[in-house]
PDB file of C-alpha atoms in Angstrom:
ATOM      1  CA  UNK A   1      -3.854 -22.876 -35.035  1.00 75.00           C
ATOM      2  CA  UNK A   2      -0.615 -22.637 -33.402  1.00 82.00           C
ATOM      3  CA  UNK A   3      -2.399 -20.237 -30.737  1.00 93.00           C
ATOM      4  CA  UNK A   4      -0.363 -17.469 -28.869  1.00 95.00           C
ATOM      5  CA  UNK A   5       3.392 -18.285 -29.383  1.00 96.00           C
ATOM      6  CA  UNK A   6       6.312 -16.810 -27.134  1.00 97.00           C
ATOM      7  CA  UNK A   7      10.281 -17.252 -27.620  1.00 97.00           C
ATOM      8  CA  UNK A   8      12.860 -17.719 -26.514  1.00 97.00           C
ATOM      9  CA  UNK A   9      11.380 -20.152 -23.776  1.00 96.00           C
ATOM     10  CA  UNK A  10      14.507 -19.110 -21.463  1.00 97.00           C
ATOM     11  CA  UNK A  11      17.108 -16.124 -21.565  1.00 97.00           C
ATOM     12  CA  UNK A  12      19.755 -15.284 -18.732  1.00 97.00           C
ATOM     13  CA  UNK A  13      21.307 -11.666 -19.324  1.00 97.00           C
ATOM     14  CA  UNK A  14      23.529  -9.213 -17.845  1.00 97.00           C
ATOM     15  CA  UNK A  15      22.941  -6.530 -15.956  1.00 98.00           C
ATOM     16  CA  UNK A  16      22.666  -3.858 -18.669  1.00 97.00           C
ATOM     17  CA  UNK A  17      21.959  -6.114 -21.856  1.00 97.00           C
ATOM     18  CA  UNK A  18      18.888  -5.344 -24.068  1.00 96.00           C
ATOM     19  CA  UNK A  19      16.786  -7.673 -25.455  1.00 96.00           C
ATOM     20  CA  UNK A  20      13.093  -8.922 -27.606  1.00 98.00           C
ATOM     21  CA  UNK A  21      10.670 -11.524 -26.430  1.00 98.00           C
ATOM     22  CA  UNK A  22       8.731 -12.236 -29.048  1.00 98.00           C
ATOM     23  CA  UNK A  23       5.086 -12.910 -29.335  1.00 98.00           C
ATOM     24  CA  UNK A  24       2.552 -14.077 -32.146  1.00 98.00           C
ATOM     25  CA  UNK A  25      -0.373 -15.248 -32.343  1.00 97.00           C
ATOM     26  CA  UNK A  26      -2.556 -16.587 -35.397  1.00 95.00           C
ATOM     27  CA  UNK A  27      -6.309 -16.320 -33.951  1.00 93.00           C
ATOM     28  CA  UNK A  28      -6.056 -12.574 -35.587  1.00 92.00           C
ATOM     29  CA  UNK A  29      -6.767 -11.541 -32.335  1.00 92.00           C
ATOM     30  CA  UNK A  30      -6.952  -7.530 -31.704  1.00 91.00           C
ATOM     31  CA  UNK A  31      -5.920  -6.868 -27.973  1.00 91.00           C
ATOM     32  CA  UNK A  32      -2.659  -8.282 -26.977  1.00 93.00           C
ATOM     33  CA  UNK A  33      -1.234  -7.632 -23.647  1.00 93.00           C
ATOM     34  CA  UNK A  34       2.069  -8.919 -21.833  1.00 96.00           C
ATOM     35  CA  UNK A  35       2.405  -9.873 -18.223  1.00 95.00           C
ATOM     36  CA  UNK A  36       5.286 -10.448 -15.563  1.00 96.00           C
ATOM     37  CA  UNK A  37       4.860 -12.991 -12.996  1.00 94.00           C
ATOM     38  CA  UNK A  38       6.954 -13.071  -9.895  1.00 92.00           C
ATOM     39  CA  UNK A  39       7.440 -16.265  -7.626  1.00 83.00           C
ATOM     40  CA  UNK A  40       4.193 -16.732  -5.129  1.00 76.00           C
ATOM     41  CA  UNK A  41       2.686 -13.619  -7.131  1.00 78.00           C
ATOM     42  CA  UNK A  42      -0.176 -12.951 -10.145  1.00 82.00           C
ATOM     43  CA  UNK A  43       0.288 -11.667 -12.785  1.00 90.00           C
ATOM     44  CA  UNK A  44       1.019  -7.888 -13.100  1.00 91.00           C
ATOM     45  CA  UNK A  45       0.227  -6.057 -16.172  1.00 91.00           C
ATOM     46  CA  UNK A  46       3.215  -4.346 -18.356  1.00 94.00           C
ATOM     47  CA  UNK A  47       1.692  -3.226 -21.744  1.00 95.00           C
ATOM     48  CA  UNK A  48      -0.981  -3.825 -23.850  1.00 92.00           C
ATOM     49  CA  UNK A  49      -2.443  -2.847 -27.024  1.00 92.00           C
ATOM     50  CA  UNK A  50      -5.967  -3.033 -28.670  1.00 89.00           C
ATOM     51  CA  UNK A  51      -5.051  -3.137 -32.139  1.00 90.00           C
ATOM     52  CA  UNK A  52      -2.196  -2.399 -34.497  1.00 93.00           C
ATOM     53  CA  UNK A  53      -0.479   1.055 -33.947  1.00 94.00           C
ATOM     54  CA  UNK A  54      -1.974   1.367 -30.877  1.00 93.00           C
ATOM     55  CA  UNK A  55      -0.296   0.275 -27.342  1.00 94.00           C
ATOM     56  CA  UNK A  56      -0.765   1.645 -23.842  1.00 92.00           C
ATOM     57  CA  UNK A  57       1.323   1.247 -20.093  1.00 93.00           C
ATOM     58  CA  UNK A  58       0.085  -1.320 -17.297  1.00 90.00           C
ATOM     59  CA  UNK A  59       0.478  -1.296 -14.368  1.00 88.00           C
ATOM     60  CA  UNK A  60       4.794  -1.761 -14.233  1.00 93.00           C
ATOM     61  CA  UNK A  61       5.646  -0.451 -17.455  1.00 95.00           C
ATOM     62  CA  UNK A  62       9.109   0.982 -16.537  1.00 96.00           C
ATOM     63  CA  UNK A  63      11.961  -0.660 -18.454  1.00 96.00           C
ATOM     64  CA  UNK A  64       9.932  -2.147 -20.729  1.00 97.00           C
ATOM     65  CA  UNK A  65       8.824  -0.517 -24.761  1.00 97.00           C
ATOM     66  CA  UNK A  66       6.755  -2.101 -27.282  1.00 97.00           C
ATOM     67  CA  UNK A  67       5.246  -1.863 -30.580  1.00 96.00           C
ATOM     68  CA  UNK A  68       2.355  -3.214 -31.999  1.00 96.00           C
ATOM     69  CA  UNK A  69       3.088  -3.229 -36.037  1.00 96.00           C
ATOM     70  CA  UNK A  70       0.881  -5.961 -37.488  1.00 96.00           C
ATOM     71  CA  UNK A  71      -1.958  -7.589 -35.400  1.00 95.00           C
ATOM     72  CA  UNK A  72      -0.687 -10.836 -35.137  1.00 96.00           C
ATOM     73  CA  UNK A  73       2.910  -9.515 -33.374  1.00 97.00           C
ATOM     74  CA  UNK A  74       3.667  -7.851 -30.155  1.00 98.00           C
ATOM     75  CA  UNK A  75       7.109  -7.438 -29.114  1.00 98.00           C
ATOM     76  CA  UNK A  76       8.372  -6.879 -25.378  1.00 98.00           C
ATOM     77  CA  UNK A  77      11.687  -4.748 -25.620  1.00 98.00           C
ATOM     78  CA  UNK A  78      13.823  -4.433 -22.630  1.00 96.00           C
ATOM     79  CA  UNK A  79      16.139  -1.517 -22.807  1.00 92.00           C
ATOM     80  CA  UNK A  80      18.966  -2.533 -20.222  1.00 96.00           C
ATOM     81  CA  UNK A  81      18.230  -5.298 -18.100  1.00 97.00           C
ATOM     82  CA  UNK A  82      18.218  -5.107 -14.258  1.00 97.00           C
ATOM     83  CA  UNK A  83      17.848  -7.964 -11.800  1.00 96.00           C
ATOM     84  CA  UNK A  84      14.415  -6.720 -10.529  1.00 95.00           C
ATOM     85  CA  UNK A  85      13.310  -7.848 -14.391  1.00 97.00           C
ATOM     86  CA  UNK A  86      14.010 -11.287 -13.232  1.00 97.00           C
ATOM     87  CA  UNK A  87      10.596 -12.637 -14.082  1.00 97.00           C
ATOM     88  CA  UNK A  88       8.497 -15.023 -16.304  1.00 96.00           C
ATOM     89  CA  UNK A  89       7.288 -12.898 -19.011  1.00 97.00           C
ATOM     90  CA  UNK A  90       3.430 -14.104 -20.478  1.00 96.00           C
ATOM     91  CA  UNK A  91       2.109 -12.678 -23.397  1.00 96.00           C
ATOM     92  CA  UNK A  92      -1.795 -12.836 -23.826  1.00 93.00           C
ATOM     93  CA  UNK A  93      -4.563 -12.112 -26.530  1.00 92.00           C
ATOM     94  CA  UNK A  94      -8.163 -11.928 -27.113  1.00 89.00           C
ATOM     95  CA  UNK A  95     -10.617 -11.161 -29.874  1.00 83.00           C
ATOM     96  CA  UNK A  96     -10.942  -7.544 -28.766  1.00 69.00           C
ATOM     97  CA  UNK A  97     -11.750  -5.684 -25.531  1.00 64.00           C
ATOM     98  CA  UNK A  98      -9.625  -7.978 -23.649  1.00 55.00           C
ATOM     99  CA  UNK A  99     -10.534  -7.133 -20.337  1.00 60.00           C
ATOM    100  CA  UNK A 100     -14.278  -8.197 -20.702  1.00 68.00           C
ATOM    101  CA  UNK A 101     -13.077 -11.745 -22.908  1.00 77.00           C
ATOM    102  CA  UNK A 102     -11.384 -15.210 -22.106  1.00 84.00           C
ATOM    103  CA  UNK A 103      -7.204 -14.530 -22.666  1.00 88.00           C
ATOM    104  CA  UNK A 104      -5.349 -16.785 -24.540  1.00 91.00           C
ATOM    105  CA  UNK A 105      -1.953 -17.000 -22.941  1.00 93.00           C
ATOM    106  CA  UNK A 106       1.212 -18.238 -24.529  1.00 95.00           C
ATOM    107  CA  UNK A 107       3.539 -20.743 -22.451  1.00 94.00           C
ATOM    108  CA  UNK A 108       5.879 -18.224 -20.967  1.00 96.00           C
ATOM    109  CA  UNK A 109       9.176 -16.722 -21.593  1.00 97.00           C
ATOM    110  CA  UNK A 110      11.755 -17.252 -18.057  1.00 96.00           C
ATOM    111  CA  UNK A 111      14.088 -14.521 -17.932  1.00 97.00           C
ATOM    112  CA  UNK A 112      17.005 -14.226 -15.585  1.00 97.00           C
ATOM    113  CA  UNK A 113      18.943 -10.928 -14.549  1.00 97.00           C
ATOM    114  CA  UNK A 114      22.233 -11.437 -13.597  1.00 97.00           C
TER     115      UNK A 114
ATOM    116  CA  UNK B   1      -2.518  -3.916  -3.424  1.00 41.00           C
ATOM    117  CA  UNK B   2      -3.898  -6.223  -6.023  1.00 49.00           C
ATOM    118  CA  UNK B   3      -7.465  -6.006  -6.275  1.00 63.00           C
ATOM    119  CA  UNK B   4      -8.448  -9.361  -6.272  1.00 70.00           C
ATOM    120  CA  UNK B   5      -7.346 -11.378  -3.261  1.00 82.00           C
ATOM    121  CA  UNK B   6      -7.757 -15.131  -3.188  1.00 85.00           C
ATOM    122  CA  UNK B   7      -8.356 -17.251  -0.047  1.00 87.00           C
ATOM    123  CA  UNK B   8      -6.506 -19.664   1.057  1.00 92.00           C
ATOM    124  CA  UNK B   9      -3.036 -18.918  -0.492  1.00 91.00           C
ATOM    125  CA  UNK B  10      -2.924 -22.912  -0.349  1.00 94.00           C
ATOM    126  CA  UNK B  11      -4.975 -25.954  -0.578  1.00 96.00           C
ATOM    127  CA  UNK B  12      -4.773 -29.404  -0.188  1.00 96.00           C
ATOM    128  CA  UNK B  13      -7.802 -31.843  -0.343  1.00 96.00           C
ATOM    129  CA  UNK B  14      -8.123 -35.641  -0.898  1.00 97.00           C
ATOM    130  CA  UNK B  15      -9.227 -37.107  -4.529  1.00 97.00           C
ATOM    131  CA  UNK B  16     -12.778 -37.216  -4.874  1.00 97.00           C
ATOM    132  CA  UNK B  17     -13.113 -34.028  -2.173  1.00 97.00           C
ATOM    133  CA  UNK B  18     -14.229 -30.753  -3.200  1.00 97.00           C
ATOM    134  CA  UNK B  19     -12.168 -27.689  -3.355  1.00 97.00           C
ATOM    135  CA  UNK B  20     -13.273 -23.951  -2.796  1.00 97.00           C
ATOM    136  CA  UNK B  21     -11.634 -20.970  -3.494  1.00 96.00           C
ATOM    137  CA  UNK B  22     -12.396 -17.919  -3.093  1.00 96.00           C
ATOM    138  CA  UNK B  23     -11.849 -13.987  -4.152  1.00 95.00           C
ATOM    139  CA  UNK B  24     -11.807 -11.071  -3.061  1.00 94.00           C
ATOM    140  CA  UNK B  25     -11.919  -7.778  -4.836  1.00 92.00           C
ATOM    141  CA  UNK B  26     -11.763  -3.708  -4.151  1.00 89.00           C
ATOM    142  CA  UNK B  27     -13.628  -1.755  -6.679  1.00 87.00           C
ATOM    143  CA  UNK B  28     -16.623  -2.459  -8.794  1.00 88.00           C
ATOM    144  CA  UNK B  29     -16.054  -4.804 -11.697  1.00 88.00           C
ATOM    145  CA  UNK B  30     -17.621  -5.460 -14.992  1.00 86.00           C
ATOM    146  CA  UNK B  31     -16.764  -9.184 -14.790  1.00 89.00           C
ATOM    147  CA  UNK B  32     -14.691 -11.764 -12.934  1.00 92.00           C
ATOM    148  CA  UNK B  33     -13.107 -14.313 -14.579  1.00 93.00           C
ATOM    149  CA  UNK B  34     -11.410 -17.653 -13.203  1.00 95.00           C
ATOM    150  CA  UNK B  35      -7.982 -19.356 -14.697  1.00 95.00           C
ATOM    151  CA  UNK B  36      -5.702 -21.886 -13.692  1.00 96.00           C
ATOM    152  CA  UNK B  37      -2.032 -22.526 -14.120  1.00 94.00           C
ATOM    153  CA  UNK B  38      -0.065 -25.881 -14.097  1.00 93.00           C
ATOM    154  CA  UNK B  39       3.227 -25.276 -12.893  1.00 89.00           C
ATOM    155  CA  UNK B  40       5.503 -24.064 -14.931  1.00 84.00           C
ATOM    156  CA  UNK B  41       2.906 -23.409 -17.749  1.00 88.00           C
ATOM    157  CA  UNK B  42       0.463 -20.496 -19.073  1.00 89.00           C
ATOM    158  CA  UNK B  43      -2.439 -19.563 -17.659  1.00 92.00           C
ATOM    159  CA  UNK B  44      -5.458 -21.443 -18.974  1.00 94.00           C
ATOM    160  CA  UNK B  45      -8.845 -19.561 -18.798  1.00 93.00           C
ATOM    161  CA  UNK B  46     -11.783 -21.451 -16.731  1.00 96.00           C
ATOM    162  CA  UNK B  47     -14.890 -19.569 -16.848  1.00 95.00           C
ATOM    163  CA  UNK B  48     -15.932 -16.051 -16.684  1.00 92.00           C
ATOM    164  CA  UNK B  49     -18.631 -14.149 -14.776  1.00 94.00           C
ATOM    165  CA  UNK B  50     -20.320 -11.203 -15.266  1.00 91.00           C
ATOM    166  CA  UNK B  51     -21.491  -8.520 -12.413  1.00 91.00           C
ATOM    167  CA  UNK B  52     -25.353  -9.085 -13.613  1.00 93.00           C
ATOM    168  CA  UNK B  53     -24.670 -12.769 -12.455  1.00 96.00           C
ATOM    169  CA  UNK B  54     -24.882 -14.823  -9.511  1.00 97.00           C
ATOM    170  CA  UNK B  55     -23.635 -18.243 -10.866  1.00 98.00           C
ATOM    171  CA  UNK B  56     -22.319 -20.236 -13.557  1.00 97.00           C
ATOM    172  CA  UNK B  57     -21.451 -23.908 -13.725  1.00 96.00           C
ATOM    173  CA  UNK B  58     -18.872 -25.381 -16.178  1.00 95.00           C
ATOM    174  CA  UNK B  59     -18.500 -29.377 -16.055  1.00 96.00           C
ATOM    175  CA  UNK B  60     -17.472 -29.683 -12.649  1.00 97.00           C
ATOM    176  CA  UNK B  61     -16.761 -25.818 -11.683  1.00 97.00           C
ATOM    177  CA  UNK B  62     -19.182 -23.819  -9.670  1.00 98.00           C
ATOM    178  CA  UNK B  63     -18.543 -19.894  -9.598  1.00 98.00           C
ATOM    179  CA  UNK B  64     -20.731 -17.702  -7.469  1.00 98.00           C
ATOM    180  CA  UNK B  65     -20.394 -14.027  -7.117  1.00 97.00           C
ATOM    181  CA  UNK B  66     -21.678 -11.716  -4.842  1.00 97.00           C
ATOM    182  CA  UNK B  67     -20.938  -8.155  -6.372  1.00 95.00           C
ATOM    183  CA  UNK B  68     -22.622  -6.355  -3.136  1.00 95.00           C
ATOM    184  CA  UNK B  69     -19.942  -8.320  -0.742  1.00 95.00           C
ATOM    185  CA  UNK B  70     -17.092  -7.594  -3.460  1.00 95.00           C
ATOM    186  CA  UNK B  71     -16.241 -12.014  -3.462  1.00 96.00           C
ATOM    187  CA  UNK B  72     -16.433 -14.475  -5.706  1.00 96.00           C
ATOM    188  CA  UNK B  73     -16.350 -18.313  -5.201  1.00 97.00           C
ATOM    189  CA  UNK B  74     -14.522 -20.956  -7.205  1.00 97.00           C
ATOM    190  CA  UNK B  75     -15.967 -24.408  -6.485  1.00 98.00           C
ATOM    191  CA  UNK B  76     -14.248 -27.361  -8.068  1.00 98.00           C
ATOM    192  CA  UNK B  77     -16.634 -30.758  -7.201  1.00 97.00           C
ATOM    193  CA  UNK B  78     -14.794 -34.306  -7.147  1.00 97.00           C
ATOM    194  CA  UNK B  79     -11.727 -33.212  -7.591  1.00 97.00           C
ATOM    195  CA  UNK B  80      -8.829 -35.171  -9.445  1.00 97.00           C
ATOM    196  CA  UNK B  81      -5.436 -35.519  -8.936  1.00 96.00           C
ATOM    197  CA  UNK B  82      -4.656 -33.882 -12.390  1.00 96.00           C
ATOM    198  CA  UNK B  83      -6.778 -30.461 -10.570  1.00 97.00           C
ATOM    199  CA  UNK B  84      -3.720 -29.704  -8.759  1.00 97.00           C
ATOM    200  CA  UNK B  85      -2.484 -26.487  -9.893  1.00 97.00           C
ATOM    201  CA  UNK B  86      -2.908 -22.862  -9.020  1.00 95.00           C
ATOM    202  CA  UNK B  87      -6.390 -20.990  -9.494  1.00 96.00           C
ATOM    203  CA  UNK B  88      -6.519 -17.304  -9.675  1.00 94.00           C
ATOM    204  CA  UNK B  89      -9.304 -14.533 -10.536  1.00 94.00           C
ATOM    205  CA  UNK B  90      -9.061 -11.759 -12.122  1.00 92.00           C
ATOM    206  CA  UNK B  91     -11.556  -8.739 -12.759  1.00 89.00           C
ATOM    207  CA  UNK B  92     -11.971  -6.233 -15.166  1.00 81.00           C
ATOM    208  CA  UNK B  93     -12.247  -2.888 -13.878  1.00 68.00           C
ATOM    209  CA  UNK B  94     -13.323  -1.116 -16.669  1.00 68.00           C
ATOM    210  CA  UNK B  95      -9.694   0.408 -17.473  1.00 63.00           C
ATOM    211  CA  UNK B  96      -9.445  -2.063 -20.681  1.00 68.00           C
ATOM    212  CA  UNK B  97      -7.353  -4.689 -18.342  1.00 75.00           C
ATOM    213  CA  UNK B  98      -7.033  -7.418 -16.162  1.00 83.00           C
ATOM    214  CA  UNK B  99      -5.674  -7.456 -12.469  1.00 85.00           C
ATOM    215  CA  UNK B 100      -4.828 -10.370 -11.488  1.00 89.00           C
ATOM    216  CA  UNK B 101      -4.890 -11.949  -7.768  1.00 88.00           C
ATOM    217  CA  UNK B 102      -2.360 -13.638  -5.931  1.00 88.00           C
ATOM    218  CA  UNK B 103      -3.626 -17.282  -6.757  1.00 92.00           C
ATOM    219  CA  UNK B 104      -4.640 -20.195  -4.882  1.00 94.00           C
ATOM    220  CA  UNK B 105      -2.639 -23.166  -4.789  1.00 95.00           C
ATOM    221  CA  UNK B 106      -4.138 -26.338  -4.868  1.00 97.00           C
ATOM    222  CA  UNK B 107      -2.972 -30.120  -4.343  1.00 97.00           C
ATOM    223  CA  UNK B 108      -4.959 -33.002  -4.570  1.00 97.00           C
ATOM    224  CA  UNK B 109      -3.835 -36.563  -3.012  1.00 95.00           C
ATOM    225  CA  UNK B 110      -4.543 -39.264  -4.995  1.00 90.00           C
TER     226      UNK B 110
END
């Protein structure tokens, strides 16, 4: 199993821009969640879902949208960049009720806001 | 705030020493769990604890946790160079999530 997969590995944007970080995973997981991680700082939660067709805001969900269309994808959409999105993005997954189960976490997406 | 705290932000111990960590947390939990992060990488997940527990041992971890003081402890014994890293906790809450501390980091001298 490839695990929980994330690309691009590293993006730099414009103020403004949109983009997708993708994020699979192959372990037909059903809760998948994506996470922000700032320097010297955990990890803060941005949106997760507990199964196909079904997604729900973290804790800093503004700027962000996603979709949960099959179980084993989970897109994070930014809408128009800022510099406070200047991050490294982690997607996560677990078999189901994430929050009481180990997380699988992909390697990381770094994203920088210019 | 975040609602698990850990203690000290950093760490740095001899090979061979041991290394605790610790966590603090705000609001009842269902569980604590325990990952670490090379740097630069993903989070990897250590062990997890639940809140009808008082320990649990994993190879060389040690986690204790005391739900009526709201801490948890993350012992690591004979520690190795390759432990460096950063350790953090995170607790479930019951509102289908983790929150994530602000991590421990730790370096161990060869």
């Amino acid at each position: 199993n490839a695990g929980v997969t994330q690309t691009p590995k590293f993006q730099v944007l414009k103020t403004g821009q949109s983009m997708t970080l993708q994020c699979a995973q192959d372990m037909n997981h059903e809760y998948m969640s994506w996470y922000r991680q700032d320097p010297g700082m955990g990890l803060r939660l941005i949106h997760y879902s507990v199964g196909a067709g079904i997604t729900d805001q973290g804790e800093v969900p503004n700027g962000y949208n996603v979709s949960r269309s099959t179980t084993e994808d989970f897109p994070l959409r930014l809408l128009s960049a800022a510099p406070s999105q200047t991050s490294v993005y982690f997607c996560a997954s677990s078999y189901s009720q994430g929050y009481q189960e180990t997380q699988y976490f992909g390697p990381g997406t770094r994203l920088l806001v210019l | 705030s975040q609602q698990g705290e850990e203690d000290p932000q950093a760490l740095s111990i001899q090979e061979g020493e041991n290394a605790t960590m610790n966590c603090s947390y705000k609001t009842s939990i269902n569980n604590l769990q325990w990952y670490r992060q090379n740097s630069g990488r993903g989070l990897v997940h250590l062990i997890l604890i639940r809140s009808n527990e008082r320990e649990k041992h994993s190879g060389r971890l040690r986690v204790t946790l005391d739900t009526s003081k709201k801490s948890s402890s993350l012992l690591i014994t004979a520690s190795r160079a390759a432990d460096t890293a950063s350790y953090f906790c995170a607790t479930d809450t019951g509102r289908r999530a983790l929150t994530f501390g602000s991590g421990t980091r730790l370096q161990v001298q060869p």
